[in-house]
């Protein structure tokens, strides 16, 4: 992605050089691997995952991290994130304005190890996530190395850009009231029905990420879309379940299959039309 020398957002809080420690609760990550597994499997299968989660949590919560200066690579990655957030600000500000609405910029927090949010405490095991309570996106960039080495994503800078855009998609859903409506619709539903609504919400965030990419094509490199699709493929519910459990349980999906995630990202990318992102239509 072409990003050097371009505008950087002022809405990034870089906490990576801050000291951390103390016990934190693992928060809900949008594509977080460990907490996603607990949510996906639940029930008796959660007993297989919980000890691993507790072990990871214990190793992170019982240590106090000393403040460390950022390396040159850390600073470069921070600048890359700032440019991506600026792109989202510009593109979504324009789209909202064209539709008679006002876009409110979210903030993005970079952290290492653990972080406190309006949604509670979280660790790196949560993966990148959006907290509607403070309208902030939280990311530990170490997650992307895990995504590449353990789950087979291609990596590359645009995988990070895709995830940022996906989390901004959840911010858009908060601004439009979609998230609140979905939570309301889940009330009284069976677990399988509630999961389908959750999948629709996640796929719509992928669609919004594709819309962002559509309007940012002047800054994309030839391989960028492949990197985004590789990341979307790696975090499909079916791909994660197959790799971690050896079997797939469709009724437990909360984020969508690899093919669904790629489809909706590409629909947004090809159309650039926010009115074509009704991912809830199929479950009405």
PDB file of C-alpha atoms in Angstrom:
ATOM      1  CA  UNK A   1       0.000   0.000   0.000  1.00  0.00           C
ATOM      2  CA  UNK A   2       1.247   3.480  -0.862  1.00  0.00           C
ATOM      3  CA  UNK A   3       1.249   5.308   2.434  1.00  0.00           C
ATOM      4  CA  UNK A   4       4.567   7.115   3.019  1.00  0.00           C
ATOM      5  CA  UNK A   5       4.362  10.899   3.089  1.00  0.00           C
ATOM      6  CA  UNK A   6       0.577  11.004   3.305  1.00  0.00           C
ATOM      7  CA  UNK A   7      -1.696  12.577   5.929  1.00  0.00           C
ATOM      8  CA  UNK A   8      -1.663  10.954   9.365  1.00  0.00           C
ATOM      9  CA  UNK A   9      -4.611  10.974  11.721  1.00  0.00           C
ATOM     10  CA  UNK A  10      -4.367  12.750  15.071  1.00  0.00           C
ATOM     11  CA  UNK A  11      -6.804  10.233  16.553  1.00  0.00           C
ATOM     12  CA  UNK A  12      -4.303   7.456  17.332  1.00  0.00           C
ATOM     13  CA  UNK A  13      -3.372   6.835  20.967  1.00  0.00           C
ATOM     14  CA  UNK A  14      -0.073   4.965  21.045  1.00  0.00           C
ATOM     15  CA  UNK A  15       0.210   3.204  24.402  1.00  0.00           C
ATOM     16  CA  UNK A  16       2.832   0.685  23.328  1.00  0.00           C
ATOM     17  CA  UNK A  17       5.590   2.392  25.280  1.00  0.00           C
ATOM     18  CA  UNK A  18       3.565   2.544  28.492  1.00  0.00           C
ATOM     19  CA  UNK A  19       4.080   0.192  31.401  1.00  0.00           C
ATOM     20  CA  UNK A  20       1.322  -2.337  31.929  1.00  0.00           C
ATOM     21  CA  UNK A  21       0.297  -5.102  34.270  1.00  0.00           C
ATOM     22  CA  UNK A  22      -2.332  -6.172  36.712  1.00  0.00           C
ATOM     23  CA  UNK A  23      -5.079  -8.669  36.072  1.00  0.00           C
ATOM     24  CA  UNK A  24      -7.286  -7.909  33.106  1.00  0.00           C
ATOM     25  CA  UNK A  25     -10.336  -9.574  31.668  1.00  0.00           C
ATOM     26  CA  UNK A  26     -10.123 -10.936  28.170  1.00  0.00           C
ATOM     27  CA  UNK A  27     -12.410  -8.762  26.047  1.00  0.00           C
ATOM     28  CA  UNK A  28     -14.360  -9.677  22.925  1.00  0.00           C
ATOM     29  CA  UNK A  29     -12.182  -9.350  19.827  1.00  0.00           C
ATOM     30  CA  UNK A  30     -13.717  -8.962  16.417  1.00  0.00           C
ATOM     31  CA  UNK A  31     -11.381 -11.551  14.978  1.00  0.00           C
ATOM     32  CA  UNK A  32      -9.571 -12.465  18.206  1.00  0.00           C
ATOM     33  CA  UNK A  33      -8.500 -16.061  18.027  1.00  0.00           C
ATOM     34  CA  UNK A  34      -8.747 -17.342  21.586  1.00  0.00           C
ATOM     35  CA  UNK A  35     -11.879 -15.586  22.812  1.00  0.00           C
ATOM     36  CA  UNK A  36     -13.509 -16.331  19.465  1.00  0.00           C
ATOM     37  CA  UNK A  37     -12.924 -20.038  20.039  1.00  0.00           C
ATOM     38  CA  UNK A  38     -14.634 -19.884  23.424  1.00  0.00           C
ATOM     39  CA  UNK A  39     -17.595 -18.033  21.907  1.00  0.00           C
ATOM     40  CA  UNK A  40     -17.761 -20.380  18.935  1.00  0.00           C
ATOM     41  CA  UNK A  41     -17.609 -23.711  20.724  1.00  0.00           C
ATOM     42  CA  UNK A  42     -19.212 -22.932  24.083  1.00  0.00           C
ATOM     43  CA  UNK A  43     -20.718 -25.660  26.228  1.00  0.00           C
ATOM     44  CA  UNK A  44     -18.615 -28.704  26.924  1.00  0.00           C
ATOM     45  CA  UNK A  45     -16.190 -27.902  24.139  1.00  0.00           C
ATOM     46  CA  UNK A  46     -15.316 -24.654  25.922  1.00  0.00           C
ATOM     47  CA  UNK A  47     -13.739 -26.831  28.616  1.00  0.00           C
ATOM     48  CA  UNK A  48     -11.058 -27.759  26.113  1.00  0.00           C
ATOM     49  CA  UNK A  49     -10.263 -24.138  25.368  1.00  0.00           C
ATOM     50  CA  UNK A  50     -10.627 -22.525  28.797  1.00  0.00           C
ATOM     51  CA  UNK A  51      -7.410 -23.936  30.346  1.00  0.00           C
ATOM     52  CA  UNK A  52      -5.411 -22.555  27.433  1.00  0.00           C
ATOM     53  CA  UNK A  53      -7.101 -19.189  27.794  1.00  0.00           C
ATOM     54  CA  UNK A  54      -6.488 -19.119  31.545  1.00  0.00           C
ATOM     55  CA  UNK A  55      -2.853 -20.048  31.044  1.00  0.00           C
ATOM     56  CA  UNK A  56      -2.374 -17.229  28.557  1.00  0.00           C
ATOM     57  CA  UNK A  57      -4.242 -14.829  30.807  1.00  0.00           C
ATOM     58  CA  UNK A  58      -2.192 -15.818  33.831  1.00  0.00           C
ATOM     59  CA  UNK A  59       1.116 -15.371  32.072  1.00  0.00           C
ATOM     60  CA  UNK A  60       0.064 -11.891  30.997  1.00  0.00           C
ATOM     61  CA  UNK A  61      -1.691 -10.745  34.162  1.00  0.00           C
ATOM     62  CA  UNK A  62       0.866 -11.839  36.738  1.00  0.00           C
ATOM     63  CA  UNK A  63       3.674  -9.863  35.228  1.00  0.00           C
ATOM     64  CA  UNK A  64       4.268  -6.155  35.078  1.00  0.00           C
ATOM     65  CA  UNK A  65       5.635  -4.892  31.811  1.00  0.00           C
ATOM     66  CA  UNK A  66       8.311  -2.232  32.024  1.00  0.00           C
ATOM     67  CA  UNK A  67       7.900   0.817  29.850  1.00  0.00           C
ATOM     68  CA  UNK A  68      10.018   0.364  26.729  1.00  0.00           C
ATOM     69  CA  UNK A  69      10.941   2.879  24.045  1.00  0.00           C
ATOM     70  CA  UNK A  70       9.553   2.227  20.586  1.00  0.00           C
ATOM     71  CA  UNK A  71      11.924   0.876  17.976  1.00  0.00           C
ATOM     72  CA  UNK A  72      12.246   2.420  14.537  1.00  0.00           C
ATOM     73  CA  UNK A  73      10.061  -0.404  13.176  1.00  0.00           C
ATOM     74  CA  UNK A  74       7.461   0.254  15.892  1.00  0.00           C
ATOM     75  CA  UNK A  75       7.354   3.934  14.960  1.00  0.00           C
ATOM     76  CA  UNK A  76       7.002   3.091  11.269  1.00  0.00           C
ATOM     77  CA  UNK A  77       4.090   0.748  11.971  1.00  0.00           C
ATOM     78  CA  UNK A  78       2.475   3.443  14.098  1.00  0.00           C
ATOM     79  CA  UNK A  79       2.762   5.895  11.215  1.00  0.00           C
ATOM     80  CA  UNK A  80       1.240   3.321   8.862  1.00  0.00           C
ATOM     81  CA  UNK A  81      -1.739   2.897  11.193  1.00  0.00           C
ATOM     82  CA  UNK A  82      -2.165   6.677  11.417  1.00  0.00           C
ATOM     83  CA  UNK A  83      -2.291   6.969   7.614  1.00  0.00           C
ATOM     84  CA  UNK A  84      -4.874   4.189   7.393  1.00  0.00           C
ATOM     85  CA  UNK A  85      -7.040   5.794  10.026  1.00  0.00           C
ATOM     86  CA  UNK A  86      -6.775   9.107   8.159  1.00  0.00           C
ATOM     87  CA  UNK A  87      -7.952   7.365   4.971  1.00  0.00           C
ATOM     88  CA  UNK A  88     -10.976   6.007   6.821  1.00  0.00           C
ATOM     89  CA  UNK A  89     -11.727   9.439   8.239  1.00  0.00           C
ATOM     90  CA  UNK A  90     -11.597  11.083   4.810  1.00  0.00           C
ATOM     91  CA  UNK A  91     -13.558   8.408   2.960  1.00  0.00           C
ATOM     92  CA  UNK A  92     -16.302   7.863   5.525  1.00  0.00           C
ATOM     93  CA  UNK A  93     -16.591  11.584   6.195  1.00  0.00           C
ATOM     94  CA  UNK A  94     -17.285  12.077   2.483  1.00  0.00           C
ATOM     95  CA  UNK A  95     -19.726   9.141   2.238  1.00  0.00           C
ATOM     96  CA  UNK A  96     -21.698  10.290   5.281  1.00  0.00           C
ATOM     97  CA  UNK A  97     -21.817  13.863   4.003  1.00  0.00           C
ATOM     98  CA  UNK A  98     -23.107  12.717   0.612  1.00  0.00           C
ATOM     99  CA  UNK A  99     -25.906  10.879   2.418  1.00  0.00           C
ATOM    100  CA  UNK A 100     -26.886  13.829   4.584  1.00  0.00           C
ATOM    101  CA  UNK A 101     -25.182  12.563   7.738  1.00  0.00           C
ATOM    102  CA  UNK A 102     -22.253  13.622   9.902  1.00  0.00           C
ATOM    103  CA  UNK A 103     -19.411  11.194  10.521  1.00  0.00           C
ATOM    104  CA  UNK A 104     -17.841  11.182  13.981  1.00  0.00           C
ATOM    105  CA  UNK A 105     -14.197  10.092  13.934  1.00  0.00           C
ATOM    106  CA  UNK A 106     -13.343   7.227  16.294  1.00  0.00           C
ATOM    107  CA  UNK A 107      -9.992   6.893  18.034  1.00  0.00           C
ATOM    108  CA  UNK A 108      -7.595   3.982  17.603  1.00  0.00           C
ATOM    109  CA  UNK A 109      -5.478   2.705  20.493  1.00  0.00           C
ATOM    110  CA  UNK A 110      -2.259   0.761  19.929  1.00  0.00           C
ATOM    111  CA  UNK A 111      -1.206  -1.315  22.932  1.00  0.00           C
ATOM    112  CA  UNK A 112       0.950  -4.222  24.006  1.00  0.00           C
ATOM    113  CA  UNK A 113      -0.069  -7.036  26.294  1.00  0.00           C
ATOM    114  CA  UNK A 114      -3.134  -5.616  27.999  1.00  0.00           C
ATOM    115  CA  UNK A 115      -5.365  -2.578  27.936  1.00  0.00           C
ATOM    116  CA  UNK A 116      -8.238  -1.013  29.865  1.00  0.00           C
ATOM    117  CA  UNK A 117     -11.294   0.122  27.905  1.00  0.00           C
ATOM    118  CA  UNK A 118     -14.826   1.334  28.526  1.00  0.00           C
ATOM    119  CA  UNK A 119     -15.878  -2.226  27.673  1.00  0.00           C
ATOM    120  CA  UNK A 120     -13.618  -3.706  30.360  1.00  0.00           C
ATOM    121  CA  UNK A 121     -10.072  -5.007  30.410  1.00  0.00           C
ATOM    122  CA  UNK A 122      -8.601  -6.927  27.492  1.00  0.00           C
ATOM    123  CA  UNK A 123      -5.392  -8.699  26.574  1.00  0.00           C
ATOM    124  CA  UNK A 124      -3.649  -9.346  23.288  1.00  0.00           C
ATOM    125  CA  UNK A 125      -5.503 -12.674  23.092  1.00  0.00           C
ATOM    126  CA  UNK A 126      -8.650 -10.693  22.316  1.00  0.00           C
ATOM    127  CA  UNK A 127      -7.339  -9.656  18.920  1.00  0.00           C
ATOM    128  CA  UNK A 128      -8.241  -6.257  17.437  1.00  0.00           C
ATOM    129  CA  UNK A 129     -11.661  -5.050  18.584  1.00  0.00           C
ATOM    130  CA  UNK A 130     -13.997  -2.065  18.696  1.00  0.00           C
ATOM    131  CA  UNK A 131     -15.515  -0.811  21.939  1.00  0.00           C
ATOM    132  CA  UNK A 132     -18.784   1.103  21.431  1.00  0.00           C
ATOM    133  CA  UNK A 133     -18.612   2.403  25.014  1.00  0.00           C
ATOM    134  CA  UNK A 134     -15.763   4.766  24.176  1.00  0.00           C
ATOM    135  CA  UNK A 135     -15.945   4.500  20.364  1.00  0.00           C
ATOM    136  CA  UNK A 136     -12.350   3.350  20.096  1.00  0.00           C
ATOM    137  CA  UNK A 137     -10.599   0.614  18.126  1.00  0.00           C
ATOM    138  CA  UNK A 138      -7.986  -1.356  20.087  1.00  0.00           C
ATOM    139  CA  UNK A 139      -5.099  -3.215  18.433  1.00  0.00           C
ATOM    140  CA  UNK A 140      -1.993  -5.088  19.493  1.00  0.00           C
ATOM    141  CA  UNK A 141      -0.032  -5.371  16.248  1.00  0.00           C
ATOM    142  CA  UNK A 142       1.578  -8.636  17.407  1.00  0.00           C
ATOM    143  CA  UNK A 143      -1.732 -10.267  16.478  1.00  0.00           C
ATOM    144  CA  UNK A 144      -0.896 -10.079  12.785  1.00  0.00           C
ATOM    145  CA  UNK A 145       2.218 -12.194  13.134  1.00  0.00           C
ATOM    146  CA  UNK A 146       0.057 -14.840  14.815  1.00  0.00           C
ATOM    147  CA  UNK A 147      -2.461 -14.564  11.995  1.00  0.00           C
ATOM    148  CA  UNK A 148       0.284 -15.228   9.464  1.00  0.00           C
ATOM    149  CA  UNK A 149       2.319 -17.921  11.204  1.00  0.00           C
ATOM    150  CA  UNK A 150      -0.456 -19.896  12.849  1.00  0.00           C
ATOM    151  CA  UNK A 151      -3.459 -19.381  10.604  1.00  0.00           C
ATOM    152  CA  UNK A 152      -1.862 -19.104   7.188  1.00  0.00           C
ATOM    153  CA  UNK A 153      -2.681 -15.540   6.167  1.00  0.00           C
ATOM    154  CA  UNK A 154      -0.288 -13.985   3.681  1.00  0.00           C
ATOM    155  CA  UNK A 155       0.548 -11.087   5.955  1.00  0.00           C
ATOM    156  CA  UNK A 156       1.618  -7.780   4.442  1.00  0.00           C
ATOM    157  CA  UNK A 157       0.618  -4.281   5.414  1.00  0.00           C
ATOM    158  CA  UNK A 158      -2.795  -4.426   3.771  1.00  0.00           C
ATOM    159  CA  UNK A 159      -3.895  -7.236   6.090  1.00  0.00           C
ATOM    160  CA  UNK A 160      -3.584  -4.652   8.868  1.00  0.00           C
ATOM    161  CA  UNK A 161      -5.401  -2.062   6.750  1.00  0.00           C
ATOM    162  CA  UNK A 162      -8.265  -4.512   6.157  1.00  0.00           C
ATOM    163  CA  UNK A 163      -8.670  -5.217   9.864  1.00  0.00           C
ATOM    164  CA  UNK A 164      -8.634  -1.510  10.709  1.00  0.00           C
ATOM    165  CA  UNK A 165     -11.316  -0.919   8.080  1.00  0.00           C
ATOM    166  CA  UNK A 166     -13.368  -3.835   9.457  1.00  0.00           C
ATOM    167  CA  UNK A 167     -13.255  -2.397  12.978  1.00  0.00           C
ATOM    168  CA  UNK A 168     -14.196   1.038  11.624  1.00  0.00           C
ATOM    169  CA  UNK A 169     -17.116  -0.805  10.032  1.00  0.00           C
ATOM    170  CA  UNK A 170     -18.343  -1.610  13.535  1.00  0.00           C
ATOM    171  CA  UNK A 171     -18.018   2.061  14.423  1.00  0.00           C
ATOM    172  CA  UNK A 172     -20.213   2.912  11.437  1.00  0.00           C
ATOM    173  CA  UNK A 173     -22.773   0.356  12.650  1.00  0.00           C
ATOM    174  CA  UNK A 174     -22.749   2.074  16.031  1.00  0.00           C
ATOM    175  CA  UNK A 175     -23.283   5.505  14.456  1.00  0.00           C
ATOM    176  CA  UNK A 176     -26.120   4.214  12.266  1.00  0.00           C
ATOM    177  CA  UNK A 177     -27.778   2.318  15.114  1.00  0.00           C
ATOM    178  CA  UNK A 178     -27.347  -1.053  13.396  1.00  0.00           C
ATOM    179  CA  UNK A 179     -25.495  -2.644  16.313  1.00  0.00           C
ATOM    180  CA  UNK A 180     -28.152  -1.619  18.837  1.00  0.00           C
ATOM    181  CA  UNK A 181     -30.928  -2.960  16.588  1.00  0.00           C
ATOM    182  CA  UNK A 182     -29.091  -6.255  16.185  1.00  0.00           C
ATOM    183  CA  UNK A 183     -28.655  -6.691  19.946  1.00  0.00           C
ATOM    184  CA  UNK A 184     -32.345  -5.948  20.411  1.00  0.00           C
ATOM    185  CA  UNK A 185     -33.265  -8.471  17.740  1.00  0.00           C
ATOM    186  CA  UNK A 186     -31.211 -11.138  19.510  1.00  0.00           C
ATOM    187  CA  UNK A 187     -33.395 -10.933  22.615  1.00  0.00           C
ATOM    188  CA  UNK A 188     -35.542 -14.021  23.025  1.00  0.00           C
ATOM    189  CA  UNK A 189     -33.868 -15.840  20.145  1.00  0.00           C
ATOM    190  CA  UNK A 190     -32.267 -19.246  20.329  1.00  0.00           C
ATOM    191  CA  UNK A 191     -28.484 -19.388  20.385  1.00  0.00           C
ATOM    192  CA  UNK A 192     -28.402 -20.478  16.737  1.00  0.00           C
ATOM    193  CA  UNK A 193     -30.713 -17.621  15.675  1.00  0.00           C
ATOM    194  CA  UNK A 194     -28.740 -15.079  17.714  1.00  0.00           C
ATOM    195  CA  UNK A 195     -25.525 -16.323  16.125  1.00  0.00           C
ATOM    196  CA  UNK A 196     -26.955 -15.740  12.647  1.00  0.00           C
ATOM    197  CA  UNK A 197     -27.598 -12.103  13.544  1.00  0.00           C
ATOM    198  CA  UNK A 198     -24.051 -11.801  14.844  1.00  0.00           C
ATOM    199  CA  UNK A 199     -22.723 -13.239  11.573  1.00  0.00           C
ATOM    200  CA  UNK A 200     -24.733 -10.683   9.597  1.00  0.00           C
ATOM    201  CA  UNK A 201     -23.232  -7.861  11.664  1.00  0.00           C
ATOM    202  CA  UNK A 202     -19.685  -9.116  11.095  1.00  0.00           C
ATOM    203  CA  UNK A 203     -20.199  -9.628   7.365  1.00  0.00           C
ATOM    204  CA  UNK A 204     -21.552  -6.100   7.059  1.00  0.00           C
ATOM    205  CA  UNK A 205     -18.362  -4.811   8.709  1.00  0.00           C
ATOM    206  CA  UNK A 206     -16.418  -6.738   6.053  1.00  0.00           C
ATOM    207  CA  UNK A 207     -18.612  -5.120   3.397  1.00  0.00           C
ATOM    208  CA  UNK A 208     -17.834  -1.657   4.800  1.00  0.00           C
ATOM    209  CA  UNK A 209     -14.125  -2.541   4.716  1.00  0.00           C
ATOM    210  CA  UNK A 210     -14.557  -3.323   1.028  1.00  0.00           C
ATOM    211  CA  UNK A 211     -16.313   0.001   0.424  1.00  0.00           C
ATOM    212  CA  UNK A 212     -13.375   1.778   2.051  1.00  0.00           C
ATOM    213  CA  UNK A 213     -10.956  -0.112  -0.211  1.00  0.00           C
ATOM    214  CA  UNK A 214     -13.061   0.838  -3.260  1.00  0.00           C
ATOM    215  CA  UNK A 215     -12.548   4.534  -2.581  1.00  0.00           C
ATOM    216  CA  UNK A 216      -8.880   4.062  -1.714  1.00  0.00           C
ATOM    217  CA  UNK A 217      -7.819   2.294  -4.906  1.00  0.00           C
ATOM    218  CA  UNK A 218      -5.402   5.049  -5.930  1.00  0.00           C
ATOM    219  CA  UNK A 219      -3.217   4.085  -2.967  1.00  0.00           C
ATOM    220  CA  UNK A 220      -3.345   0.306  -3.370  1.00  0.00           C
ATOM    221  CA  UNK A 221      -0.586  -1.955  -4.657  1.00  0.00           C
ATOM    222  CA  UNK A 222      -1.410  -4.876  -7.002  1.00  0.00           C
ATOM    223  CA  UNK A 223      -1.261  -7.505  -4.231  1.00  0.00           C
ATOM    224  CA  UNK A 224      -3.201  -5.590  -1.594  1.00  0.00           C
ATOM    225  CA  UNK A 225      -6.641  -7.059  -2.261  1.00  0.00           C
ATOM    226  CA  UNK A 226      -5.159 -10.570  -2.231  1.00  0.00           C
ATOM    227  CA  UNK A 227      -3.679  -9.808   1.190  1.00  0.00           C
ATOM    228  CA  UNK A 228      -7.087  -8.678   2.466  1.00  0.00           C
ATOM    229  CA  UNK A 229      -8.817 -11.774   1.077  1.00  0.00           C
ATOM    230  CA  UNK A 230      -6.149 -14.014   2.603  1.00  0.00           C
ATOM    231  CA  UNK A 231      -6.754 -12.428   6.007  1.00  0.00           C
ATOM    232  CA  UNK A 232     -10.539 -12.762   5.595  1.00  0.00           C
ATOM    233  CA  UNK A 233     -10.089 -16.407   4.633  1.00  0.00           C
ATOM    234  CA  UNK A 234      -7.919 -17.119   7.682  1.00  0.00           C
ATOM    235  CA  UNK A 235     -10.461 -15.721  10.145  1.00  0.00           C
ATOM    236  CA  UNK A 236     -13.568 -17.433   8.791  1.00  0.00           C
ATOM    237  CA  UNK A 237     -15.370 -19.434  11.471  1.00  0.00           C
ATOM    238  CA  UNK A 238     -15.082 -22.621   9.429  1.00  0.00           C
ATOM    239  CA  UNK A 239     -11.341 -22.177   8.874  1.00  0.00           C
ATOM    240  CA  UNK A 240     -10.672 -21.553  12.574  1.00  0.00           C
ATOM    241  CA  UNK A 241     -12.898 -24.402  13.760  1.00  0.00           C
ATOM    242  CA  UNK A 242     -11.385 -26.839  11.290  1.00  0.00           C
ATOM    243  CA  UNK A 243      -7.845 -25.943  12.305  1.00  0.00           C
ATOM    244  CA  UNK A 244      -8.395 -25.790  16.067  1.00  0.00           C
ATOM    245  CA  UNK A 245     -11.114 -28.416  16.554  1.00  0.00           C
ATOM    246  CA  UNK A 246     -10.919 -30.622  13.498  1.00  0.00           C
ATOM    247  CA  UNK A 247     -14.615 -30.199  12.736  1.00  0.00           C
ATOM    248  CA  UNK A 248     -17.044 -27.456  11.744  1.00  0.00           C
ATOM    249  CA  UNK A 249     -20.245 -26.546  13.616  1.00  0.00           C
ATOM    250  CA  UNK A 250     -22.260 -24.102  11.433  1.00  0.00           C
ATOM    251  CA  UNK A 251     -24.865 -23.236  14.098  1.00  0.00           C
ATOM    252  CA  UNK A 252     -22.076 -21.914  16.298  1.00  0.00           C
ATOM    253  CA  UNK A 253     -20.707 -19.494  13.678  1.00  0.00           C
ATOM    254  CA  UNK A 254     -20.583 -15.902  14.925  1.00  0.00           C
ATOM    255  CA  UNK A 255     -18.448 -14.207  12.266  1.00  0.00           C
ATOM    256  CA  UNK A 256     -19.178 -16.022   9.000  1.00  0.00           C
ATOM    257  CA  UNK A 257     -17.370 -18.535   6.831  1.00  0.00           C
ATOM    258  CA  UNK A 258     -14.217 -17.717   4.907  1.00  0.00           C
ATOM    259  CA  UNK A 259     -16.194 -17.602   1.663  1.00  0.00           C
ATOM    260  CA  UNK A 260     -18.837 -15.301   3.153  1.00  0.00           C
ATOM    261  CA  UNK A 261     -16.247 -12.898   4.506  1.00  0.00           C
ATOM    262  CA  UNK A 262     -14.446 -12.748   1.187  1.00  0.00           C
ATOM    263  CA  UNK A 263     -17.727 -12.365  -0.734  1.00  0.00           C
ATOM    264  CA  UNK A 264     -18.955  -9.402   1.275  1.00  0.00           C
ATOM    265  CA  UNK A 265     -15.586  -7.673   1.275  1.00  0.00           C
ATOM    266  CA  UNK A 266     -15.442  -7.985  -2.508  1.00  0.00           C
ATOM    267  CA  UNK A 267     -19.053  -6.832  -2.903  1.00  0.00           C
ATOM    268  CA  UNK A 268     -18.183  -3.665  -1.042  1.00  0.00           C
ATOM    269  CA  UNK A 269     -14.966  -3.261  -3.007  1.00  0.00           C
ATOM    270  CA  UNK A 270     -16.614  -3.706  -6.393  1.00  0.00           C
ATOM    271  CA  UNK A 271     -19.730  -1.638  -5.743  1.00  0.00           C
ATOM    272  CA  UNK A 272     -18.584   1.129  -3.422  1.00  0.00           C
ATOM    273  CA  UNK A 273     -22.279   1.500  -2.586  1.00  0.00           C
ATOM    274  CA  UNK A 274     -23.204   1.412   1.116  1.00  0.00           C
ATOM    275  CA  UNK A 275     -26.811   0.635   0.161  1.00  0.00           C
ATOM    276  CA  UNK A 276     -25.793  -2.817  -1.113  1.00  0.00           C
ATOM    277  CA  UNK A 277     -24.602  -4.051   2.276  1.00  0.00           C
ATOM    278  CA  UNK A 278     -27.799  -5.517   3.716  1.00  0.00           C
ATOM    279  CA  UNK A 279     -26.278  -8.687   5.093  1.00  0.00           C
ATOM    280  CA  UNK A 280     -29.351  -9.201   7.284  1.00  0.00           C
ATOM    281  CA  UNK A 281     -31.649  -9.787   4.301  1.00  0.00           C
ATOM    282  CA  UNK A 282     -30.832 -13.489   4.091  1.00  0.00           C
ATOM    283  CA  UNK A 283     -31.990 -14.192   7.653  1.00  0.00           C
ATOM    284  CA  UNK A 284     -35.237 -12.201   7.631  1.00  0.00           C
TER     285      UNK A 284
END
